[in-house]
JSON list of C-alpha atoms in Angstrom, two decimals:
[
{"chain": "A", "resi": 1, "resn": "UNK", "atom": "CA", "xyz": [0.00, 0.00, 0.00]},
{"chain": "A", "resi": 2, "resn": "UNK", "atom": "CA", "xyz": [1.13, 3.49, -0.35]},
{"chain": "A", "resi": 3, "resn": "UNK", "atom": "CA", "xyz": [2.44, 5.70, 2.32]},
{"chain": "A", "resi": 4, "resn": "UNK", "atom": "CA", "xyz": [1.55, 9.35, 3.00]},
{"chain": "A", "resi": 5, "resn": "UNK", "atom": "CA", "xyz": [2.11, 11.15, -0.54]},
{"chain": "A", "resi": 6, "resn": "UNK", "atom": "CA", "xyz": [2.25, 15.12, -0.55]},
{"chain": "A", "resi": 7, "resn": "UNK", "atom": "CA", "xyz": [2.38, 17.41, -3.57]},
{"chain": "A", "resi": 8, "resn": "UNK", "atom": "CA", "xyz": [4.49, 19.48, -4.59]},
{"chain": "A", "resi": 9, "resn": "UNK", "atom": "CA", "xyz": [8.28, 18.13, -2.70]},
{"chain": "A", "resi": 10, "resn": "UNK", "atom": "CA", "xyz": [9.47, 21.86, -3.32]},
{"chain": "A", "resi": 11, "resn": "UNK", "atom": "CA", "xyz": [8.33, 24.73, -3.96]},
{"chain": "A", "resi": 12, "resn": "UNK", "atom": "CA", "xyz": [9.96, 28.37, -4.10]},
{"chain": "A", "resi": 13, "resn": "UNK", "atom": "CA", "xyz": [7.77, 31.61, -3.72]},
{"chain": "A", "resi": 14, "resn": "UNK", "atom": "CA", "xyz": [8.41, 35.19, -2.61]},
{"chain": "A", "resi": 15, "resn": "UNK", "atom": "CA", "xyz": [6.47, 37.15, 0.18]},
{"chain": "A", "resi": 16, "resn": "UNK", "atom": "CA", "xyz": [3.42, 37.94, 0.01]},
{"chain": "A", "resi": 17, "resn": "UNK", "atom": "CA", "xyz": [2.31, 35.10, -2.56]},
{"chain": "A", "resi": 18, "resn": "UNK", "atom": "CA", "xyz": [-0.46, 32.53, -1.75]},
{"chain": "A", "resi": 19, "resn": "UNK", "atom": "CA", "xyz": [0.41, 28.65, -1.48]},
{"chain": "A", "resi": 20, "resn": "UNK", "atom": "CA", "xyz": [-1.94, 25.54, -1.36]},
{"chain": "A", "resi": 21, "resn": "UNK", "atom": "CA", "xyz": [0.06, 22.31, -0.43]},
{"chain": "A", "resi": 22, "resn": "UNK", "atom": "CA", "xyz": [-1.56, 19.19, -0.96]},
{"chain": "A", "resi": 23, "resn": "UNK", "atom": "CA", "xyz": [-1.56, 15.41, 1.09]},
{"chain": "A", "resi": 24, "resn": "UNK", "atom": "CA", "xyz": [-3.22, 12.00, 0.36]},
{"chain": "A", "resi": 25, "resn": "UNK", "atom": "CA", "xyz": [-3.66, 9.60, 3.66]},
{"chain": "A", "resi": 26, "resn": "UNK", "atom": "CA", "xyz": [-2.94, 6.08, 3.31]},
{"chain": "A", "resi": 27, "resn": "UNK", "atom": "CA", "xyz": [-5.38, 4.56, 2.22]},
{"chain": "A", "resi": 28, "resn": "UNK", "atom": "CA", "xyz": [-8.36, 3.85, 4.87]},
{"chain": "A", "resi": 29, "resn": "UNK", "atom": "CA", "xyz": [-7.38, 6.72, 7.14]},
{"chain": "A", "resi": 30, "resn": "UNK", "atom": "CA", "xyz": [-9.56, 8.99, 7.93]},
{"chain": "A", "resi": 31, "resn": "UNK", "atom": "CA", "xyz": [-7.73, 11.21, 9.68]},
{"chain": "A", "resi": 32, "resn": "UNK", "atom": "CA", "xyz": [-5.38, 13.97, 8.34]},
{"chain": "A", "resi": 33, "resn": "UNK", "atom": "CA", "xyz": [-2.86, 16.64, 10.55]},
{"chain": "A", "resi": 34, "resn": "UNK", "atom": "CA", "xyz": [-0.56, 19.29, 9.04]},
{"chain": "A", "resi": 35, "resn": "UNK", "atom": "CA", "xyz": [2.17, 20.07, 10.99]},
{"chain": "A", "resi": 36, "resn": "UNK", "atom": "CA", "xyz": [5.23, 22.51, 9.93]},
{"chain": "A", "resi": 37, "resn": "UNK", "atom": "CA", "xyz": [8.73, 22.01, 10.93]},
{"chain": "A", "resi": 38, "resn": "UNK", "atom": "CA", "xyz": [11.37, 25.07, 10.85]},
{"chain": "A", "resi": 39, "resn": "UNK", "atom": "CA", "xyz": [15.03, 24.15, 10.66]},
{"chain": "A", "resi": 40, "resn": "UNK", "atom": "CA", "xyz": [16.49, 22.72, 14.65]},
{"chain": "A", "resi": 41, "resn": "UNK", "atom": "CA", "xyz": [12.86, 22.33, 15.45]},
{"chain": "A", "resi": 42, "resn": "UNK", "atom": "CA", "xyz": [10.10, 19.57, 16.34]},
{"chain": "A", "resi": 43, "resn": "UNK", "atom": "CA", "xyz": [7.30, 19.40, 13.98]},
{"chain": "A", "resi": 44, "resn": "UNK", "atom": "CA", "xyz": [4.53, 21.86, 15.44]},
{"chain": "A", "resi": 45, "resn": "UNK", "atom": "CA", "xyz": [1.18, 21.61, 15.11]},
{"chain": "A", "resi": 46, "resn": "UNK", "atom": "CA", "xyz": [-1.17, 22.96, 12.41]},
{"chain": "A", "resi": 47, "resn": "UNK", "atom": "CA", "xyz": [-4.79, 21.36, 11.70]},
{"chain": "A", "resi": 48, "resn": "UNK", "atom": "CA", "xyz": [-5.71, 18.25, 12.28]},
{"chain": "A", "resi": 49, "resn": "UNK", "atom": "CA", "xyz": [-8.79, 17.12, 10.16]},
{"chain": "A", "resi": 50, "resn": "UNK", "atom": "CA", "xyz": [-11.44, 14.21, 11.01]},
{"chain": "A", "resi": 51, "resn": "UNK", "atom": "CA", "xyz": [-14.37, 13.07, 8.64]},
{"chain": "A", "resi": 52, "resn": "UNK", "atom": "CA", "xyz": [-13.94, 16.38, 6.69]},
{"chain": "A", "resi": 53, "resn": "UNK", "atom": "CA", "xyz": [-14.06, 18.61, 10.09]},
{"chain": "A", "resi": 54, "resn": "UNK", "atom": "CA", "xyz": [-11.77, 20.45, 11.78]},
{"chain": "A", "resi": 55, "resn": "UNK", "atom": "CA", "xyz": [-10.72, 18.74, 14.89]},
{"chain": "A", "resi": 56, "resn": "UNK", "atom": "CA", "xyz": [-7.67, 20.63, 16.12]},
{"chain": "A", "resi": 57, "resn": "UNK", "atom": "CA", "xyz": [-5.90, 23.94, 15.85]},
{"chain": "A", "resi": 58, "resn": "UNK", "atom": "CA", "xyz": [-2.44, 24.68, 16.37]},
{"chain": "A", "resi": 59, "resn": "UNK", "atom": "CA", "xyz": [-1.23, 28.40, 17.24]},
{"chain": "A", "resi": 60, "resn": "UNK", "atom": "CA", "xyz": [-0.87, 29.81, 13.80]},
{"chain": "A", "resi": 61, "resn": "UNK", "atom": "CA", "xyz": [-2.00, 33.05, 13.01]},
{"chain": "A", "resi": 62, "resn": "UNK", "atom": "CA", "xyz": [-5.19, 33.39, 10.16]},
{"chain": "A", "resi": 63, "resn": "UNK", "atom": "CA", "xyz": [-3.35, 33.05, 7.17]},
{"chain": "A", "resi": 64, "resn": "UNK", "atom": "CA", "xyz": [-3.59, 29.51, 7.05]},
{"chain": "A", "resi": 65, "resn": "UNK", "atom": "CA", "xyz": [-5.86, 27.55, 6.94]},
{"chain": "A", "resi": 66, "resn": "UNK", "atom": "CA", "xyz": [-6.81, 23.68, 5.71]},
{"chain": "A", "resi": 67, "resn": "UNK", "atom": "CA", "xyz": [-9.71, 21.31, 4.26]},
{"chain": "A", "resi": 68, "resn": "UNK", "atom": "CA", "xyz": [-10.43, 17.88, 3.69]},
{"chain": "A", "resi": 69, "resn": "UNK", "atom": "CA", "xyz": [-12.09, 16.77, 0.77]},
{"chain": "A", "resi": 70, "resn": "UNK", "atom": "CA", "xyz": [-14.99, 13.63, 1.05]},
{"chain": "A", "resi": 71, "resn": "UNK", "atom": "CA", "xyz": [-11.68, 11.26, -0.34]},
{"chain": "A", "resi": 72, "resn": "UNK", "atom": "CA", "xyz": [-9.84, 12.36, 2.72]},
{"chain": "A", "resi": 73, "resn": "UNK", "atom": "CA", "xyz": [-7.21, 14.09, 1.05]},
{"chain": "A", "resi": 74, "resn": "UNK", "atom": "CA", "xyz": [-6.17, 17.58, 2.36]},
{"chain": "A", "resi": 75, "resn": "UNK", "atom": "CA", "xyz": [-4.94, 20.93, 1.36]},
{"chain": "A", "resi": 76, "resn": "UNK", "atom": "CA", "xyz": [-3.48, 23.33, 3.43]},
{"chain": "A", "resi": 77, "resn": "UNK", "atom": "CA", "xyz": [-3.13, 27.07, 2.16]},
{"chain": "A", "resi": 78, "resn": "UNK", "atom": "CA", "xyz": [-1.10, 29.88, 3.36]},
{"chain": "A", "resi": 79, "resn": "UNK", "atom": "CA", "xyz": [-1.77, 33.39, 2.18]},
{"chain": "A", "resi": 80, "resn": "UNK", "atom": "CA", "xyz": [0.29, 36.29, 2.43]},
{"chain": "A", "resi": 81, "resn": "UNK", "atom": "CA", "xyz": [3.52, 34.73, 2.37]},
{"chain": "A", "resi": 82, "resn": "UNK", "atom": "CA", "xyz": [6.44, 36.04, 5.35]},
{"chain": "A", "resi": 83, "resn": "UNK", "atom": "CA", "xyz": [10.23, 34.95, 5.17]},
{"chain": "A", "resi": 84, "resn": "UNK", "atom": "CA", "xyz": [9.21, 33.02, 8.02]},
{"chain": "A", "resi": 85, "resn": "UNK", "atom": "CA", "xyz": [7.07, 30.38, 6.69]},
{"chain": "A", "resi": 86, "resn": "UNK", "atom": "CA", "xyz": [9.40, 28.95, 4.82]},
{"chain": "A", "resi": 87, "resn": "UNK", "atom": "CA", "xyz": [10.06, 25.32, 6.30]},
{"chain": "A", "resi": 88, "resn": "UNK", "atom": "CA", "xyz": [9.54, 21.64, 5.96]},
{"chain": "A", "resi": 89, "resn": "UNK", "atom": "CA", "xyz": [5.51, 21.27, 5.83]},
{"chain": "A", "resi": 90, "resn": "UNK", "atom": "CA", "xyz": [4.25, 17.65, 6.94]},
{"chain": "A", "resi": 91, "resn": "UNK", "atom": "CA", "xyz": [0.70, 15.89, 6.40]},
{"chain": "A", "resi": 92, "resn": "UNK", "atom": "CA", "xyz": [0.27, 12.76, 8.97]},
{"chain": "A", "resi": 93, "resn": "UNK", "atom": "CA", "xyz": [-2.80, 10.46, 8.33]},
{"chain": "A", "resi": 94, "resn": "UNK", "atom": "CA", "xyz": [-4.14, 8.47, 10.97]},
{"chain": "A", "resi": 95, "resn": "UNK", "atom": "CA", "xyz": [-6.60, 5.76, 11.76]},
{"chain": "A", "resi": 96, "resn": "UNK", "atom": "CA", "xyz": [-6.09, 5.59, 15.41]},
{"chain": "A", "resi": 97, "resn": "UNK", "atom": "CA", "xyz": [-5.17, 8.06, 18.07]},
{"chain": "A", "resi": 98, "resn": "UNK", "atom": "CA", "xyz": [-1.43, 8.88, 18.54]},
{"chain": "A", "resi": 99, "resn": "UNK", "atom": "CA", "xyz": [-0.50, 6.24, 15.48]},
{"chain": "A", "resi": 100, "resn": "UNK", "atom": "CA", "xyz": [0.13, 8.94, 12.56]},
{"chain": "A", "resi": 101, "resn": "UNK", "atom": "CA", "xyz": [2.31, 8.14, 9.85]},
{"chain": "A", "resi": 102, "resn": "UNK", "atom": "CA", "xyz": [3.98, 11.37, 7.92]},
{"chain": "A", "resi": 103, "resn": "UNK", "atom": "CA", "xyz": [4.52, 12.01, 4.30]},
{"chain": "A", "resi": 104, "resn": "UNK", "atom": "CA", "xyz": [7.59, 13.31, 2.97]},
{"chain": "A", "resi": 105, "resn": "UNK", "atom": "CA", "xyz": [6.82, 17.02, 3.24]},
{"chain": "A", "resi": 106, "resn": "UNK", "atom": "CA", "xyz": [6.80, 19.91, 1.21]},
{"chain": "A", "resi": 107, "resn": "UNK", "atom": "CA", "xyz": [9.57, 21.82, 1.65]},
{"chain": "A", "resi": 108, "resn": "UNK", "atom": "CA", "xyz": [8.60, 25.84, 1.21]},
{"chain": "A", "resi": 109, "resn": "UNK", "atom": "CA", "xyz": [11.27, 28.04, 0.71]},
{"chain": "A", "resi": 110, "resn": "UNK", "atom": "CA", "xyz": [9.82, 32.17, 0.82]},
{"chain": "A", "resi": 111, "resn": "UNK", "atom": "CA", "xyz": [12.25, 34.90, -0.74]},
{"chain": "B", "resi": 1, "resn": "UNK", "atom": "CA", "xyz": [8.05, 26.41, 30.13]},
{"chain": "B", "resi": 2, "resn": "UNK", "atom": "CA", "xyz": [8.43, 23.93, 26.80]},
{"chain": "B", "resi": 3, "resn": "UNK", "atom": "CA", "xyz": [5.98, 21.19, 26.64]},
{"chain": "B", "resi": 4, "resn": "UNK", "atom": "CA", "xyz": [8.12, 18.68, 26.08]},
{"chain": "B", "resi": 5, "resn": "UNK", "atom": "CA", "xyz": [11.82, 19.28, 26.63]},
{"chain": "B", "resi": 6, "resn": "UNK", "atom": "CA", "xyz": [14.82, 17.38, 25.40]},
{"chain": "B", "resi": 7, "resn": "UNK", "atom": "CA", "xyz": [18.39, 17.52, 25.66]},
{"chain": "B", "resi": 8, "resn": "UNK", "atom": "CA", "xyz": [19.40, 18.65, 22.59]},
{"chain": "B", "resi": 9, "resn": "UNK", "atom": "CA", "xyz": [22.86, 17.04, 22.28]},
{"chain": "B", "resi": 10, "resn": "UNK", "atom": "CA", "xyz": [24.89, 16.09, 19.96]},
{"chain": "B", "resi": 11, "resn": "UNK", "atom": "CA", "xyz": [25.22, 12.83, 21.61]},
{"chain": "B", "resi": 12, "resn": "UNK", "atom": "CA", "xyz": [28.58, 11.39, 19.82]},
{"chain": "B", "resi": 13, "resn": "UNK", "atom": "CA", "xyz": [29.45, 7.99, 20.68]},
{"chain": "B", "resi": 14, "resn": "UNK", "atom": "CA", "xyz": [31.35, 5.05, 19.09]},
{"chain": "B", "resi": 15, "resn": "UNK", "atom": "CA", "xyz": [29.89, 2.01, 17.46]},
{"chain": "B", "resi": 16, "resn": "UNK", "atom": "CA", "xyz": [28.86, -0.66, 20.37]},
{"chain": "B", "resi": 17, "resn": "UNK", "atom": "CA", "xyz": [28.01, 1.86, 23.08]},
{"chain": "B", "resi": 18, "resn": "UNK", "atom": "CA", "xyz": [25.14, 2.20, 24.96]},
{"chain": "B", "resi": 19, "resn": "UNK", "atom": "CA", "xyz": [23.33, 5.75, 24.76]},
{"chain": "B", "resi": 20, "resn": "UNK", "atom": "CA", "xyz": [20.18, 7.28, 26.96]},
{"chain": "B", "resi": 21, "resn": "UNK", "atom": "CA", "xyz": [18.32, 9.81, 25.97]},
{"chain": "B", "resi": 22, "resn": "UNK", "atom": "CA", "xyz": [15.75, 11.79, 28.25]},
{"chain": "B", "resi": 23, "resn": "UNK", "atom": "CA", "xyz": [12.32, 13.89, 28.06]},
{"chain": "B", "resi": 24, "resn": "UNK", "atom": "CA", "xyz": [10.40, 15.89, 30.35]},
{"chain": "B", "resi": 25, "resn": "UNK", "atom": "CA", "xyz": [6.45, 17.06, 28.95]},
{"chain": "B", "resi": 26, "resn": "UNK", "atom": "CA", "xyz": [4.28, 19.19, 31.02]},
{"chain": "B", "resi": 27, "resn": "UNK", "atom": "CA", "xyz": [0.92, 18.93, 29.81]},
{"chain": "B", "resi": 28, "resn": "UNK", "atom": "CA", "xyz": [-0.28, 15.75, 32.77]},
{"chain": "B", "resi": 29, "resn": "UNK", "atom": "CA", "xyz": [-3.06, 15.50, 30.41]},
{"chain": "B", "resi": 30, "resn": "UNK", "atom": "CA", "xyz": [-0.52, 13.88, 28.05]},
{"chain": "B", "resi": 31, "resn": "UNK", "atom": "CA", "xyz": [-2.58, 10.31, 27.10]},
{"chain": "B", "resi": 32, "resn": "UNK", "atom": "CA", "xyz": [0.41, 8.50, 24.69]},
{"chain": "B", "resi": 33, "resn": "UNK", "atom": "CA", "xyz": [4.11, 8.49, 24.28]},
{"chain": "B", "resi": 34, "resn": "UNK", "atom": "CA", "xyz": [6.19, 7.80, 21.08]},
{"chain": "B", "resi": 35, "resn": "UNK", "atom": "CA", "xyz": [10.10, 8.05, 20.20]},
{"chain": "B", "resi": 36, "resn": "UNK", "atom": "CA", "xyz": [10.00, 8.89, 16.65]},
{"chain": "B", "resi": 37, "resn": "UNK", "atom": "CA", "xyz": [13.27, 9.23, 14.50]},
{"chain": "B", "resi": 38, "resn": "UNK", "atom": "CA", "xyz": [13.94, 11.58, 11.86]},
{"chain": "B", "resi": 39, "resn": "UNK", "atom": "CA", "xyz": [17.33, 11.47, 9.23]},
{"chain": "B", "resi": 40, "resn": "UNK", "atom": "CA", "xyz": [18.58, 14.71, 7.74]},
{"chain": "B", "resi": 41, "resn": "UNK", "atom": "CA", "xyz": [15.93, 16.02, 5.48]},
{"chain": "B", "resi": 42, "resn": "UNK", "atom": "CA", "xyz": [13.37, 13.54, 5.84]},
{"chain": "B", "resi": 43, "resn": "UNK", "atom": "CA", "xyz": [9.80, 12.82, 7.18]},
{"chain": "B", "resi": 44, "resn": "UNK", "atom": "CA", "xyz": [9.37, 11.63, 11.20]},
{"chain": "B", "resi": 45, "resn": "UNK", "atom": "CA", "xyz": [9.50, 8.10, 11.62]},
{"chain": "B", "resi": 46, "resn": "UNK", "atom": "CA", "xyz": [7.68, 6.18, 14.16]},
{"chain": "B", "resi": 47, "resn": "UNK", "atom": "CA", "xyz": [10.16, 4.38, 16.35]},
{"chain": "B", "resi": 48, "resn": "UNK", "atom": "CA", "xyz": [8.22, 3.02, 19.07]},
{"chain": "B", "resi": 49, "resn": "UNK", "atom": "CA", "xyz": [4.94, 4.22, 21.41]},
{"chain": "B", "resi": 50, "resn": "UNK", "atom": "CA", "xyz": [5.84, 4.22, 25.24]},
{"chain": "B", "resi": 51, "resn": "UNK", "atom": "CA", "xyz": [4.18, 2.39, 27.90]},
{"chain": "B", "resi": 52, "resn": "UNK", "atom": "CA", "xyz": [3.99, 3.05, 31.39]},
{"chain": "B", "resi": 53, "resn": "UNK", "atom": "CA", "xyz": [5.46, -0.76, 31.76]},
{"chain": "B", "resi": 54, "resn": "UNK", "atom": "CA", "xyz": [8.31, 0.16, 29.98]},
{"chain": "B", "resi": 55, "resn": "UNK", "atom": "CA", "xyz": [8.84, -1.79, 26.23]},
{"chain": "B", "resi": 56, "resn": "UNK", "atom": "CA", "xyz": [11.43, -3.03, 24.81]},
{"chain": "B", "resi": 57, "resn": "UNK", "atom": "CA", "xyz": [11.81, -3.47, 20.77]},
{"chain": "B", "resi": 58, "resn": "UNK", "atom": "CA", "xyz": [15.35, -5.46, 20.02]},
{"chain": "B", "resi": 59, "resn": "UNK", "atom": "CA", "xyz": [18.41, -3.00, 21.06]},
{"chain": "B", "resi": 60, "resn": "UNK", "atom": "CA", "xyz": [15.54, -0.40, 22.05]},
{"chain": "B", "resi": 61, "resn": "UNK", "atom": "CA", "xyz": [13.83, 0.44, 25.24]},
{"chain": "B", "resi": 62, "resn": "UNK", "atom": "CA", "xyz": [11.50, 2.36, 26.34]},
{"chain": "B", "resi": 63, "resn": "UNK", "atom": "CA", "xyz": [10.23, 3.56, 29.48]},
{"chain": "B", "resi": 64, "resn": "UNK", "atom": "CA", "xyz": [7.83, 6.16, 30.95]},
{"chain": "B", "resi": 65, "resn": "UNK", "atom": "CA", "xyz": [7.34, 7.56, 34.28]},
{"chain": "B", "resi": 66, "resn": "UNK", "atom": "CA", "xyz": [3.99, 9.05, 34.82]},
{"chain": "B", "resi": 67, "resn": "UNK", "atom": "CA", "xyz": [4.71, 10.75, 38.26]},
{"chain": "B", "resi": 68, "resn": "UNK", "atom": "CA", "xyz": [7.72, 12.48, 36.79]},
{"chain": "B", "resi": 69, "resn": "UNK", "atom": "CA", "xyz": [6.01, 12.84, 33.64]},
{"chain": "B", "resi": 70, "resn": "UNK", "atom": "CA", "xyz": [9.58, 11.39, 31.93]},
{"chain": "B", "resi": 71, "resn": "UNK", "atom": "CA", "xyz": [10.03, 9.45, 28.67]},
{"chain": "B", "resi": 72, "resn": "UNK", "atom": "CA", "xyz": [13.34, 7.64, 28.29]},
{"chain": "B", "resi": 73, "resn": "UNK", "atom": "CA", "xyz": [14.50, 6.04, 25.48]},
{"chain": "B", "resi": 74, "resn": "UNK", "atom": "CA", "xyz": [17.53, 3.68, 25.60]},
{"chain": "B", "resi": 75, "resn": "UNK", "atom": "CA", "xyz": [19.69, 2.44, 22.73]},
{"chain": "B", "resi": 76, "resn": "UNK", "atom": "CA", "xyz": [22.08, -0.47, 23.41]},
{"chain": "B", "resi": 77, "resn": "UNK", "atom": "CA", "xyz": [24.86, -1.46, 20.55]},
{"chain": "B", "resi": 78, "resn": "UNK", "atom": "CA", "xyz": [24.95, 1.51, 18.51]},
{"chain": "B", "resi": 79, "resn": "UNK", "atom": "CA", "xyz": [25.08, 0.78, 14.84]},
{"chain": "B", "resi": 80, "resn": "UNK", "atom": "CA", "xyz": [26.35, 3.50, 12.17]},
{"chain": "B", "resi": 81, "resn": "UNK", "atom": "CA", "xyz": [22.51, 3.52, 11.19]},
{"chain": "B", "resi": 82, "resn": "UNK", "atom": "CA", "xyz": [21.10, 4.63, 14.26]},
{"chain": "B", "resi": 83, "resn": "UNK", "atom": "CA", "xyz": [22.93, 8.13, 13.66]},
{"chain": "B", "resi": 84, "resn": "UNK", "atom": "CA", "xyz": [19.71, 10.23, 13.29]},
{"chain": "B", "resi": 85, "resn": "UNK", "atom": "CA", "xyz": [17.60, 12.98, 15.16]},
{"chain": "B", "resi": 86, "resn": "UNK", "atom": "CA", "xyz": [15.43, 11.42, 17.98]},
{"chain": "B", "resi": 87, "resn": "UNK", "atom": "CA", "xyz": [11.83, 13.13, 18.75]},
{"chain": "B", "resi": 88, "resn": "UNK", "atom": "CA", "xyz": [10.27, 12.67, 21.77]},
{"chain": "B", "resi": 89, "resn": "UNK", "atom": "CA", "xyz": [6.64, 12.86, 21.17]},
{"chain": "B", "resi": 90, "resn": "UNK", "atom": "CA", "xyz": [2.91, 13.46, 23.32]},
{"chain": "B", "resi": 91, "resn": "UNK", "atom": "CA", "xyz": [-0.69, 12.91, 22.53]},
{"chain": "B", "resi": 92, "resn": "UNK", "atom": "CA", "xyz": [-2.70, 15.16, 24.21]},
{"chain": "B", "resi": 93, "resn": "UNK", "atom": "CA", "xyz": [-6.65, 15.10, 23.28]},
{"chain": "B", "resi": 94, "resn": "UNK", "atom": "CA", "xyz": [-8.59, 17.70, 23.13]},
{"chain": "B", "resi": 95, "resn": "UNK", "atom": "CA", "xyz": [-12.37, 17.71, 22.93]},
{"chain": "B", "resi": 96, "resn": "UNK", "atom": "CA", "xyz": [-13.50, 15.81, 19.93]},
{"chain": "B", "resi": 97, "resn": "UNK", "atom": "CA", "xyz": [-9.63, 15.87, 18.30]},
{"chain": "B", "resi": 98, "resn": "UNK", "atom": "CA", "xyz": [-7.92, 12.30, 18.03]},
{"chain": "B", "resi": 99, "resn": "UNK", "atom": "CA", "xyz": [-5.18, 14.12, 19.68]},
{"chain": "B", "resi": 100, "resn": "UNK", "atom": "CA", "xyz": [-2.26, 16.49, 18.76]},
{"chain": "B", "resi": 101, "resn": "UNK", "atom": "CA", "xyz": [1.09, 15.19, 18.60]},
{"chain": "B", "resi": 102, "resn": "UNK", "atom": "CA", "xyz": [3.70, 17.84, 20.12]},
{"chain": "B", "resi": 103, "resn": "UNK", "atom": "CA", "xyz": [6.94, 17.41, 19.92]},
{"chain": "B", "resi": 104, "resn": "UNK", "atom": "CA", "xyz": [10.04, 18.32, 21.30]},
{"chain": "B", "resi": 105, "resn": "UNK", "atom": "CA", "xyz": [13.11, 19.69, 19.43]},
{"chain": "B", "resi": 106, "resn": "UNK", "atom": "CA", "xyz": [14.91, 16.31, 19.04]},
{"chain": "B", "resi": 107, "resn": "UNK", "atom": "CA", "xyz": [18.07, 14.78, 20.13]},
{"chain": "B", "resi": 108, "resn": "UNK", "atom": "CA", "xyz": [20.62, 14.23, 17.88]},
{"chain": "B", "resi": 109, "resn": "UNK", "atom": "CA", "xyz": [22.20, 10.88, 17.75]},
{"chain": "B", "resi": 110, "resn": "UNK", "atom": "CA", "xyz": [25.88, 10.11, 15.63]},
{"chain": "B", "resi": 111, "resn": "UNK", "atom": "CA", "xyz": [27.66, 7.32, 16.10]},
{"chain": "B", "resi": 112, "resn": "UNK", "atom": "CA", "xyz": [30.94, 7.05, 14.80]},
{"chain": "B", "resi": 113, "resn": "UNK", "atom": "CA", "xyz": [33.05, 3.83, 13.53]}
]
């Protein structure tokens, strides 16, 4: 079966610019979390998405934001681009509590 | 104060040693425990949960201490392949969420020939 898959693995944009990253669960989970991971950092938390509802917010500010579609894929979109959001972004999918398996990431680099 | 606080290292040791690492969390609502292990540039993989019985997985053990809200993770015989970053991970639930993993910053394991 496949793993975790996100789209795209890189991407380059400059502030101020809009960006949708994508994530497919393995197959049967339900569940779907975004997380984003800054260089000499943990993985902190995002969204975490259940059955196509929002289940959990991290402490971001407005500008992003997330939604899972009825397949249980998920996008996550950032407007208004800072220097600061550029990082390693992660999708986990789940299908019980605490068990999440991540995807590769998207790796977001803002200039 | 961090939620979940590691040491973060590097820990440098030779091939064959034995190597601890340790993790505090704050949160008491904390419900599950993982050791996850990430290589440079790549995704978080799960290494093993943590139970309060302490677990064991071949050269890796595990052990969690609920009144010092502590997570240990030991790593006996080092192999060249266990040079990686180590995440010490909690679940805590919230309302109808299936739980937010937060992690700490990761300890960062090389083990030299």
């Amino acid at each position: 079966d496949a793993g975790v898959t996100q789209s795209p693995t890189h991407l380059i944009k400059t502030r101020g610019q809009h960006v949708t990253l994508r994530c497919s669960p393995i197959s049967g989970h339900k569940s779907v979390s975004w997380y984003q991971q800054v260089l000499g950092q943990g993985p902190q938390f995002i969204f975490q998405y259940y059955e196509k509802e929002e289940r959990g917010r991290g402490n971001f500010p407005d500008r992003f934001s997330a939604r899972q579609f009825p397949n249980y894929s998920s996008e996550l979109n950032v407007n208004a681009l800072l220097l600061g959001d550029s990082a390693l972004y992660l999708c986990a999918s789940s299908l019980v509590m605490g068990e999440q398996f991540f995807g590769p990431g998207t790796r977001l680099t803002v200039l | 104060r961090k939620e979940v606080e590691q040491d973060p290292g590097p820990f440098n040791v030779p091939e064959g040693a034995t190597v601890a690492f340790n993790c505090t969390y704050s949160n008491s609502a904390s419900q599950s425990f993982f050791w996850y292990r990430q290589d440079c540039r790549k995704e978080p993989k799960l290494l093993m949960s943590v139970y309060s019985s302490g677990n064991e997985d071949g050269r890796f053990t595990a052990q969690l201490n609920r009144a010092s809200q502590y997570i240990s993770l030991l790593i006996r015989d080092s192999k060249l392949s266990d040079s990686a970053t180590y995440l010490c991970v909690v679940n805590i639930r919230y309302g109808g969420s299936q739980g937010n993993l937060i992690f700490g910053k990761g300890t960062k394991l090389s083990v030299k020939p």
